[in-house]
Coordinates of C-alpha atoms in Angstrom, one line a residue:
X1 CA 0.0 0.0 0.0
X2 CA 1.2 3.4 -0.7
X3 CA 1.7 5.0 2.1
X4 CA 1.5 9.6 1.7
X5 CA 4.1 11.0 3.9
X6 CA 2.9 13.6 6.2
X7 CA 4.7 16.0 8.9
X8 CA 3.1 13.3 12.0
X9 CA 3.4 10.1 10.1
X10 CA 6.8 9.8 12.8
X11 CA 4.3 10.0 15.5
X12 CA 1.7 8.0 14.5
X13 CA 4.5 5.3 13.8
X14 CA 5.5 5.6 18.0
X15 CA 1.4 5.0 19.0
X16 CA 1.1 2.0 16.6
X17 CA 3.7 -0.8 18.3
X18 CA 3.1 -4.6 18.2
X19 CA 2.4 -4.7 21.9
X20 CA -0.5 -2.3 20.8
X21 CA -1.7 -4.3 18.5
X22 CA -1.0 -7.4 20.8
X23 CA -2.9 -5.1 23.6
X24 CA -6.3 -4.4 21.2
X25 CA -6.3 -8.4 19.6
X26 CA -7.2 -9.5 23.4
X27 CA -9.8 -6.6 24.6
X28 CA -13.6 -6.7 23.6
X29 CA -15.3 -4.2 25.5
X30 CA -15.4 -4.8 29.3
X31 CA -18.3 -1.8 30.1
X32 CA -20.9 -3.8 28.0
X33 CA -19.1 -7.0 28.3
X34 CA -20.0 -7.2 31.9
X35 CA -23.3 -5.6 31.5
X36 CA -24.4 -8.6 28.8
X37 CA -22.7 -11.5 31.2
X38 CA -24.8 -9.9 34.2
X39 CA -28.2 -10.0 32.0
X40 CA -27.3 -13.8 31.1
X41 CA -26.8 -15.1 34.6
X42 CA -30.4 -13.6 35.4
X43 CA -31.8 -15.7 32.4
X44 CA -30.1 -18.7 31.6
X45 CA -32.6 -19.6 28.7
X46 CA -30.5 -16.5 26.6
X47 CA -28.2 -18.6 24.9
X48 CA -28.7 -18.0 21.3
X49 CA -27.8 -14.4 19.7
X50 CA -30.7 -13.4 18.5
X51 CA -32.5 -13.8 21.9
X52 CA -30.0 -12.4 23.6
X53 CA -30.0 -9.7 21.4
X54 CA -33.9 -9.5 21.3
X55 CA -34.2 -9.9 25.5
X56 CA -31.7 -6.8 25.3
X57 CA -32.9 -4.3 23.0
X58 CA -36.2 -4.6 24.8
X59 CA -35.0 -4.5 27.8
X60 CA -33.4 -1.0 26.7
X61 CA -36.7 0.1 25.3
X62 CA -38.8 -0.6 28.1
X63 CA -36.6 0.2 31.2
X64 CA -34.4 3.7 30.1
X65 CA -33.3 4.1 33.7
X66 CA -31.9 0.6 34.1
X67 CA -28.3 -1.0 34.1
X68 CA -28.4 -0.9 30.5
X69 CA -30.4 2.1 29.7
X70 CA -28.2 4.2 32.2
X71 CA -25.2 2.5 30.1
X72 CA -27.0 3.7 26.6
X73 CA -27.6 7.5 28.3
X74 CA -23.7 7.7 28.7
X75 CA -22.7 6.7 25.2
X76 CA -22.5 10.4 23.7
X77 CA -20.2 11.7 21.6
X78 CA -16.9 13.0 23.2
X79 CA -15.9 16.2 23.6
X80 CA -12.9 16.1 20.7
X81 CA -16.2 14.8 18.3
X82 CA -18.7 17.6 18.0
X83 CA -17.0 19.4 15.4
X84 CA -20.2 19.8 13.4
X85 CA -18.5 21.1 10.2
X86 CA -16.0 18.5 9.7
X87 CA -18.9 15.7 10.2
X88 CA -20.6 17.1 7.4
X89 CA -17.8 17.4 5.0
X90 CA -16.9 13.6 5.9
X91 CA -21.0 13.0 5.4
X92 CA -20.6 14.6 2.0
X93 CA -18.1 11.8 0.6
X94 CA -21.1 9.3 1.2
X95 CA -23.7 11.3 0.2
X96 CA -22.0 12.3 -3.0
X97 CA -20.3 9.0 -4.3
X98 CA -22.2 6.8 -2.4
X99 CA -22.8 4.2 -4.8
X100 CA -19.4 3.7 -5.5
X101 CA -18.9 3.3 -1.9
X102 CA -21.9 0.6 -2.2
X103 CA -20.1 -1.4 -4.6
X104 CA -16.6 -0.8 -2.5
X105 CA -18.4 -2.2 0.5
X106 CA -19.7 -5.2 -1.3
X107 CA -17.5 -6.1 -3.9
X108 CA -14.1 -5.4 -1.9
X109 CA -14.6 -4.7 1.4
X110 CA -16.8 -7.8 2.7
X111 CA -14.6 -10.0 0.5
X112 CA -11.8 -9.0 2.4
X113 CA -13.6 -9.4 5.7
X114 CA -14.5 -13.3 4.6
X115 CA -10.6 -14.0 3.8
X116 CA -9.5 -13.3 7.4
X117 CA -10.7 -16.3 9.2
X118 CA -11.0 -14.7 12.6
X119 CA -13.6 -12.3 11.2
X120 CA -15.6 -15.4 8.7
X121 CA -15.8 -18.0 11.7
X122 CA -17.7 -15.2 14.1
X123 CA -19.8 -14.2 11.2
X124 CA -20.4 -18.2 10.3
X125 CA -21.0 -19.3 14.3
X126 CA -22.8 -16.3 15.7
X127 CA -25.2 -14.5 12.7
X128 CA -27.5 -16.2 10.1
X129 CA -25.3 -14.5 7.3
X130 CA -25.3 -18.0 5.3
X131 CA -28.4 -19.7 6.5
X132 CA -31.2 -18.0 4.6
X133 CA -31.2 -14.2 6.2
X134 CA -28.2 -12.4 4.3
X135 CA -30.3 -10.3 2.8
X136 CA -31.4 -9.0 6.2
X137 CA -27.7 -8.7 7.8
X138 CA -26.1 -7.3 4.6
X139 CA -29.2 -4.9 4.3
X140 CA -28.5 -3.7 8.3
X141 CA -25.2 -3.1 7.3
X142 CA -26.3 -1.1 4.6
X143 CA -28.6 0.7 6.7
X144 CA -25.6 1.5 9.4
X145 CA -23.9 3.2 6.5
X146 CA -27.1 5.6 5.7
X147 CA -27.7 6.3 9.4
X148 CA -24.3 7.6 9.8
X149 CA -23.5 9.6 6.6
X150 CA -26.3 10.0 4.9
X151 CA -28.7 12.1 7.3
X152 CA -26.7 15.4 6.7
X153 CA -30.1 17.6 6.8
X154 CA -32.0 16.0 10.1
X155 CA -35.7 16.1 9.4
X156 CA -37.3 19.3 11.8
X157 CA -37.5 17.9 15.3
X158 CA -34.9 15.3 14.9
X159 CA -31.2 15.4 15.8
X160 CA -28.4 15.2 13.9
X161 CA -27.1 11.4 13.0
X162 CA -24.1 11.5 16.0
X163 CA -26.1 13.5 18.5
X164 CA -28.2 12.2 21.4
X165 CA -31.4 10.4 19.7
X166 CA -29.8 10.4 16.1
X167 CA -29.9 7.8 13.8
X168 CA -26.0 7.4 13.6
X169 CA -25.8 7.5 17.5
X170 CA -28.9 4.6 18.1
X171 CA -26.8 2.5 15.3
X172 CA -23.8 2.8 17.1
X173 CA -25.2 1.7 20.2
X174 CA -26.7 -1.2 18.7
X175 CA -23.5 -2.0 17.1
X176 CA -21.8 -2.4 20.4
X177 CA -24.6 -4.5 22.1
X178 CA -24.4 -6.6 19.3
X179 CA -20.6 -7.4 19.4
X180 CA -20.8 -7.9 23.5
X181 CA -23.9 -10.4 22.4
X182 CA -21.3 -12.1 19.9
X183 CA -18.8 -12.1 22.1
X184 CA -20.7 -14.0 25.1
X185 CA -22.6 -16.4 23.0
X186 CA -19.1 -17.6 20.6
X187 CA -16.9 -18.0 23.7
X188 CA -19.8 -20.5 24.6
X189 CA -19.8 -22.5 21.5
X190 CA -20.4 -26.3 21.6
X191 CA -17.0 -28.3 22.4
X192 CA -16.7 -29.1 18.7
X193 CA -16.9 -25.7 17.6
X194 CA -14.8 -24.0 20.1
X195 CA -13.6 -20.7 19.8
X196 CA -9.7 -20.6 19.8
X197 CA -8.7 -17.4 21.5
X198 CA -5.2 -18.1 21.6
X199 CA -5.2 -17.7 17.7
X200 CA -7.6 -14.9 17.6
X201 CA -8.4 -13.0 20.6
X202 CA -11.5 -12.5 22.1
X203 CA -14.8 -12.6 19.3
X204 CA -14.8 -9.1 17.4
X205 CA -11.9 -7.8 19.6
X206 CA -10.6 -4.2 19.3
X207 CA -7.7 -5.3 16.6
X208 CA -10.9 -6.4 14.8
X209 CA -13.4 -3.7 15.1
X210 CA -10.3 -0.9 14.5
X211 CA -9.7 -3.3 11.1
X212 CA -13.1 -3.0 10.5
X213 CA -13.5 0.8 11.0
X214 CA -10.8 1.4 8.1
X215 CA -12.5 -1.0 5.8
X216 CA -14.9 1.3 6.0
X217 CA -12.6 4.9 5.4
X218 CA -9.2 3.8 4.3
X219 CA -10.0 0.5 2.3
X220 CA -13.0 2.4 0.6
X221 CA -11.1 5.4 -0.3
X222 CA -8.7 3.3 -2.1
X223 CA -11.0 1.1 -4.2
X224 CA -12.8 4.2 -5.1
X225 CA -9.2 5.5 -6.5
X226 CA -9.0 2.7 -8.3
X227 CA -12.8 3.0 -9.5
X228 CA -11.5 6.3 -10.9
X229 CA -12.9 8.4 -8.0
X230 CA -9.8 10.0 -6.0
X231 CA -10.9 12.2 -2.7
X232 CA -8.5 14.5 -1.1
X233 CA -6.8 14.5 1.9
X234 CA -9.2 17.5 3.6
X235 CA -12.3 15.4 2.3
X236 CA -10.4 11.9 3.5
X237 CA -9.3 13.8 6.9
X238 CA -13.2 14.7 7.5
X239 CA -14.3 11.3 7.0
X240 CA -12.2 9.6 9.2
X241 CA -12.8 12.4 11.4
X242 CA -16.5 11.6 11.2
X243 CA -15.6 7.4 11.4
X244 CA -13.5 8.1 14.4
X245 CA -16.5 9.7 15.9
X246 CA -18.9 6.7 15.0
X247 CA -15.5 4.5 16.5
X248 CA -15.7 6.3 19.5
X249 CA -19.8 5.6 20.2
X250 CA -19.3 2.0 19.4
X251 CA -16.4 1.5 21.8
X252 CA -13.6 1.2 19.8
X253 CA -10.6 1.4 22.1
X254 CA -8.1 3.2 19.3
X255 CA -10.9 6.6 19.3
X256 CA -11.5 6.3 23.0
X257 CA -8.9 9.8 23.9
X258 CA -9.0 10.9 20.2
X259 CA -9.9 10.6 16.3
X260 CA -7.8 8.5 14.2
X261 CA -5.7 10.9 11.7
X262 CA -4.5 10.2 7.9
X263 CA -1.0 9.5 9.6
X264 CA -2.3 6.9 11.7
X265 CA -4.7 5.3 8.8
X266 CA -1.3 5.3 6.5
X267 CA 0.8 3.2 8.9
X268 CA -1.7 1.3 10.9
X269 CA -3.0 -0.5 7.5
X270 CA 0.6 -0.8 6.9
X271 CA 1.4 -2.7 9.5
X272 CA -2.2 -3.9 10.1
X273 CA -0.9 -7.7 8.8
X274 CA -4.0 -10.1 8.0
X275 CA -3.6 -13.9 7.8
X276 CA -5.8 -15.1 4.6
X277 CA -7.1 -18.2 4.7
X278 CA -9.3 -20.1 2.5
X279 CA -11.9 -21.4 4.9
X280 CA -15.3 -23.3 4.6
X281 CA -16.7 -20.2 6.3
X282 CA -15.7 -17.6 4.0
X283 CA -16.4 -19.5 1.1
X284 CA -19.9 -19.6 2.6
X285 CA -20.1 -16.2 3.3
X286 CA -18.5 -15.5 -0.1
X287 CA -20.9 -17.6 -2.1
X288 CA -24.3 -16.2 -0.1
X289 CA -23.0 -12.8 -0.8
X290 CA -21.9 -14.0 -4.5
X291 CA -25.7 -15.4 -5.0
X292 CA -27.5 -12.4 -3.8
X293 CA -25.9 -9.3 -5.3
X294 CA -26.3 -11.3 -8.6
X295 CA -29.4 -11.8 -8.5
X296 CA -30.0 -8.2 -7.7
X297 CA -28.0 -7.1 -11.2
X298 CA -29.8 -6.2 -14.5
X299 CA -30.1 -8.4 -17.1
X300 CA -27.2 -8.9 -19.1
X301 CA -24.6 -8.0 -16.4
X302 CA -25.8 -11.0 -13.5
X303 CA -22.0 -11.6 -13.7
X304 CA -21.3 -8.0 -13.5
X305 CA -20.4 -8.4 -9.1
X306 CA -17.9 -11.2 -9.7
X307 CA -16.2 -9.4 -12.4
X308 CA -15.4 -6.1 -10.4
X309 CA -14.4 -8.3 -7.3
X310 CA -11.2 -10.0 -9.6
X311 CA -10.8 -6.3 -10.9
X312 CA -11.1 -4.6 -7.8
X313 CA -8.0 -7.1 -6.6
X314 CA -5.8 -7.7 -9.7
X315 CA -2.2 -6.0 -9.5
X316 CA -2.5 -5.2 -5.5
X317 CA -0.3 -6.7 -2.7
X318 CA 0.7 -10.5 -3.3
X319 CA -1.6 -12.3 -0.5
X320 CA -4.2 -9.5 -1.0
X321 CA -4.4 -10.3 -4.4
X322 CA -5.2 -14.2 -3.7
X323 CA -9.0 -13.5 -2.0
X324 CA -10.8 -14.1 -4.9
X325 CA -9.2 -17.3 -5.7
X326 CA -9.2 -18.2 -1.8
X327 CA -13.0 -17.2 -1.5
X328 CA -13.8 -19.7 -4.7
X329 CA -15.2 -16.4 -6.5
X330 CA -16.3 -18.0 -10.0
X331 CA -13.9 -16.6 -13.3
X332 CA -15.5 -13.1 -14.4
X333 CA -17.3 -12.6 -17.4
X334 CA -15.6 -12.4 -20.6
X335 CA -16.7 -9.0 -21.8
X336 CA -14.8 -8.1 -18.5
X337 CA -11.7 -8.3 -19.1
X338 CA -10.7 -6.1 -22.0
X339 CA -13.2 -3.5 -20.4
X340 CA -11.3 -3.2 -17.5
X341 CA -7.7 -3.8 -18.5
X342 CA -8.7 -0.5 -21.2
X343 CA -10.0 1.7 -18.5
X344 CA -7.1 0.7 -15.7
X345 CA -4.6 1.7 -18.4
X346 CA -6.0 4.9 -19.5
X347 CA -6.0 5.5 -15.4
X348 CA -2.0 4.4 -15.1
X349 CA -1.0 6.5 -18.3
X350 CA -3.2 9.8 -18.6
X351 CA -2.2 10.9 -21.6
X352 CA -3.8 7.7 -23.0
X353 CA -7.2 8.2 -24.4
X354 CA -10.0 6.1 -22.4
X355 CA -13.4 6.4 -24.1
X356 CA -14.4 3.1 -22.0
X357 CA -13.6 5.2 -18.5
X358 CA -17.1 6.4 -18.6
X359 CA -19.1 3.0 -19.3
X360 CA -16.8 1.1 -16.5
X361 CA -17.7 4.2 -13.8
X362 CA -21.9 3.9 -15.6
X363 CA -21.3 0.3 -14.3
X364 CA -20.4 0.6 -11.2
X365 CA -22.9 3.5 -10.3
X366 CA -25.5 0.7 -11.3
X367 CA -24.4 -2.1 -9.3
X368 CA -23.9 -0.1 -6.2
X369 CA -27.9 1.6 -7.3
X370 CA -28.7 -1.9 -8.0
X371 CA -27.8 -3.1 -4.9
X372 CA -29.3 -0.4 -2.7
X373 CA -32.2 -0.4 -4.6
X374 CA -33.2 -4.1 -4.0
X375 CA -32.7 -3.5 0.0
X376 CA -34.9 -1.0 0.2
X377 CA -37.7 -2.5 -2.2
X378 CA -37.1 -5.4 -0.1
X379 CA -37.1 -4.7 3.5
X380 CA -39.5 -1.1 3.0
X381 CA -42.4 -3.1 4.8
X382 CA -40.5 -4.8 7.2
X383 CA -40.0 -4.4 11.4
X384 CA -36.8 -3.1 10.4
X385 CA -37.2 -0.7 7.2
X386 CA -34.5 0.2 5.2
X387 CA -34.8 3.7 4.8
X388 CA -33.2 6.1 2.3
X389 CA -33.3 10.0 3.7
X390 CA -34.9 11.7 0.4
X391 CA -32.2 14.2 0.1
X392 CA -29.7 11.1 -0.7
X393 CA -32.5 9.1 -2.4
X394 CA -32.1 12.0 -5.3
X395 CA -28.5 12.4 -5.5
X396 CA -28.5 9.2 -5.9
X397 CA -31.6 9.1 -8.5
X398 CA -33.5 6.2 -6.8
X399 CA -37.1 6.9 -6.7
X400 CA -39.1 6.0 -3.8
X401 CA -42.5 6.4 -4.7
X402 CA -45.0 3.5 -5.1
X403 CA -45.5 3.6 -8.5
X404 CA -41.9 3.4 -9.1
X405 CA -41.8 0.3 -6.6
X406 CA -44.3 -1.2 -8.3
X407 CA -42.5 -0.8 -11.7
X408 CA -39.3 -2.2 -10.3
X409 CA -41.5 -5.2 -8.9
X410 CA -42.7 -6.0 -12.3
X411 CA -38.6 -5.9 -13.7
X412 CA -36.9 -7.8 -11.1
X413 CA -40.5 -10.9 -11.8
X414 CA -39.7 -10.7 -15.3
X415 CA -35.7 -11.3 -14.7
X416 CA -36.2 -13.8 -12.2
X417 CA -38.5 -15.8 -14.9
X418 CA -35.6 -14.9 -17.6
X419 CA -33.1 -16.1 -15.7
X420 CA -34.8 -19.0 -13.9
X421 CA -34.0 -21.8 -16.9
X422 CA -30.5 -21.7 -15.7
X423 CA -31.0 -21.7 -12.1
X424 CA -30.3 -25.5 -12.0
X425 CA -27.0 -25.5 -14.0
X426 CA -25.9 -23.1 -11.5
X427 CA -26.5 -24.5 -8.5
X428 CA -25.2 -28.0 -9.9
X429 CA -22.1 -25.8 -10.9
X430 CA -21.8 -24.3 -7.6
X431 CA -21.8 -27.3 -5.7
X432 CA -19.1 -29.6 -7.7
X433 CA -17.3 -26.7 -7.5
X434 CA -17.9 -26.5 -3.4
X435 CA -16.9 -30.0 -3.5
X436 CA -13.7 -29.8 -5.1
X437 CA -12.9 -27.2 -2.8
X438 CA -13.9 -29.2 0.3
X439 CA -11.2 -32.0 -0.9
X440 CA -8.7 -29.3 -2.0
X441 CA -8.9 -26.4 -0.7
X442 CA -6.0 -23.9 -1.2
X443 CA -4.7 -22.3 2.0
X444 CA -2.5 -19.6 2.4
X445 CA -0.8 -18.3 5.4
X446 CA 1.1 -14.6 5.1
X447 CA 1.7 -12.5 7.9
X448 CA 2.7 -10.0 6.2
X449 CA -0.4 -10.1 3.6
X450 CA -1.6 -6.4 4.1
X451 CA -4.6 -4.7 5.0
X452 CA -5.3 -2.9 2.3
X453 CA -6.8 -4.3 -0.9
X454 CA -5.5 -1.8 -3.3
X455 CA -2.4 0.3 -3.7

């Protein structure tokens, strides 16, 4: 990864040692930690994470001045975070090249996520990712996104996304009640299935959720630069500003006394080493995630998602550049290749004509709309909408009317029937190709594989 020199890039170097890292791999978050170990011993019966979850997030609605509501009234943004000015401008990146940030998070992002294996056992053992409800996780993650940058202009009455009562705020909140849930409820997996902390730490421990939190900024910045959608270091600075924020709410140790600067992004995903794996969990996770956002594509590009994930990793580090392969993502479509090869070399020499720049960029836009679109058709009558503010809903030219649901309704039946004579090839194709891997599998172990998915 390249890595921008800057006047405090020598201090940021001094924070980020390997007992620090050592330090954040064994903490989860004792406040909550204790809180969710407390409420378990009282009820016995809350063994599974959704009724932990459930018990809790009931218990916080129905009993404000209780252990865990008094918990919830603390969590408020700290004093170094209410710089209202810098939010918005790190808001902005989302709200203005948000689809490209959709298809960063879903074609680059989560992949990456699935090749660590500490990160794909804990989605695998503790969420219903691969067992019939990704639609539902990957659409809350989506919706996490739009409460935090994507509520720029609050509705009258309401407060801003990172104030008390916001949107961004309640998300983070939830965040953090979820990973204590996680936590609990892994470390008391079945024998069989037993968590090994000595490899990995405690369940999404702070190494994890500060790896996490620059998947989000750092990762996505970069894949956007490749997508031919550079920001700047004032608009970058702002958004991590605004991350670190977000970080701090959802008890990440690393924004506890401060915000995480460009300096400390730079050399922590330099250092940041993941160990990539291929594992039967994130070559579930892959292949649920694979299967849904194709079916969400337009007709003619259903392989369009596969395609910009082998794009989206070609020519970066060495063990970076092996997750598609290590994941089992299928080859990418054939028109693919020359598309992308044009457009990355107009990019690399820019005195070379690129006529194909704009159709790659029109592509991307309409996976990410694709993608956002489905979730909220999908999940708009639900217990847990996903919602779209309208002031992003038309920057991003997604109608939200009825009619215009109804329309979409009648598209996505007619490519389902179009597409359904081939359904059974697939699958068939899918699982020889599961089974080969099961018997083969390729592994790869790299400590020094970096964080970062692009240069």
């Amino acid at each position: 990864m390249h890595v921008h020199e800057r006047e405090s890039d020598h201090g940021a170097g001094t924070r980020w040692t390997d007992d620090e890292f050592r330090r954040l791999r064994g903490m989860g978050d004792p406040e909550m930690d204790g809180l969710v170990a407390a409420r378990r011993r009282a009820d016995p019966s809350l063994r599974a994470p959704t009724a932990l979850m459930g018990s809790l997030m009931k218990e916080l609605g129905a009993e404000p001045e209780g252990a865990l509501g008094g918990l919830a009234a603390g969590i408020t943004p700290p004093a170094w975070g209410r710089d209202r000015q810098r939010i918005e401008r790190g808001q902005r990146i989302f709200t203005d090249y948000g689809l490209y940030q959709a298809a960063a998070l879903f074609f680059a992002c989560l992949p990456l996520a699935y090749a660590a294996p500490a990160g794909a056992k804990v989605l695998i053992h503790a969420s219903d990712l691969a067992n019939g409800q990704v639609s539902r996780r990957l659409a809350q993650t989506g919706q996490m996104l739009i409460d935090l940058m994507g509520m720029r202009e609050p509705a009258d009455g309401e407060p801003a996304s990172l104030e008390p009562g916001g949107r961004g705020l309640r998300s983070a909140i939830g965040l953090r009640l979820l990973h204590s849930c996680v936590r609990a409820v892994v470390l008391d997996l079945e024998e069989e299935r037993a968590w090994d902390a000595a490899a990995y730490g405690p369940p999404v421990n702070q190494e994890l959720l500060l790896a996490t939190l620059l998947d989000f900024s750092l990762v996505t910045w970069e894949v956007m630069e490749r997508m031919g959608v550079p920001t700047g270091d004032g608009d970058r600075e702002a958004n991590l500003y605004t991350w670190s924020v977000f970080g701090h709410l959802m008890g990440v140790e690393s924004c506890r006394h401060g915000p995480l600067t460009l300096a400390d992004a730079d050399v922590v995903g330099d250092r940041m080493g993941r160990l990539f794996e291929s594992t039967e969990e994130g070559r579930r996770l892959m292949a649920a995630l694979l299967e849904e956002m194709e079916d969400f594509m337009f007709l003619g590009c259903r392989k369009l998602p596969r395609s910009l994930i082998h794009w989206l990793f070609r020519e970066t580090d060495a063990g970076v550049a092996e997750v598609p392969r290590l994941l089992g993502v299928p080859r990418p479509a054939w028109w693919s290749a020359p598309l992308f090869a044009t457009a990355a070399a107009a990019q690399r020499f820019s005195w070379l004509p690129d006529p194909l720049r704009p159709v790659v960029r029109r592509l991307i836009r309409k996976a990410g709309r694709a993608v956002v679109i489905a979730y909220a058709d999908r999940h708009a009558g639900g217990p847990a909408p996903f919602q779209i503010p309208a002031e992003v809903a038309r920057g991003w030219r997604i109608r939200q009317r009825p009619a215009a649901r109804q329309v979409r309704d009648v598209r996505r039946h007619l490519r389902d029937a179009a597409r359904a004579p081939l359904r059974p090839l697939r699958q068939a194709a899918g699982r020889r190709k599961e089974e080969a891997l099961r018997h083969g599998s390729p592994r790869t172990r790299n400590a020094d594989h970096r964080h970062s998915p692009v240069h």
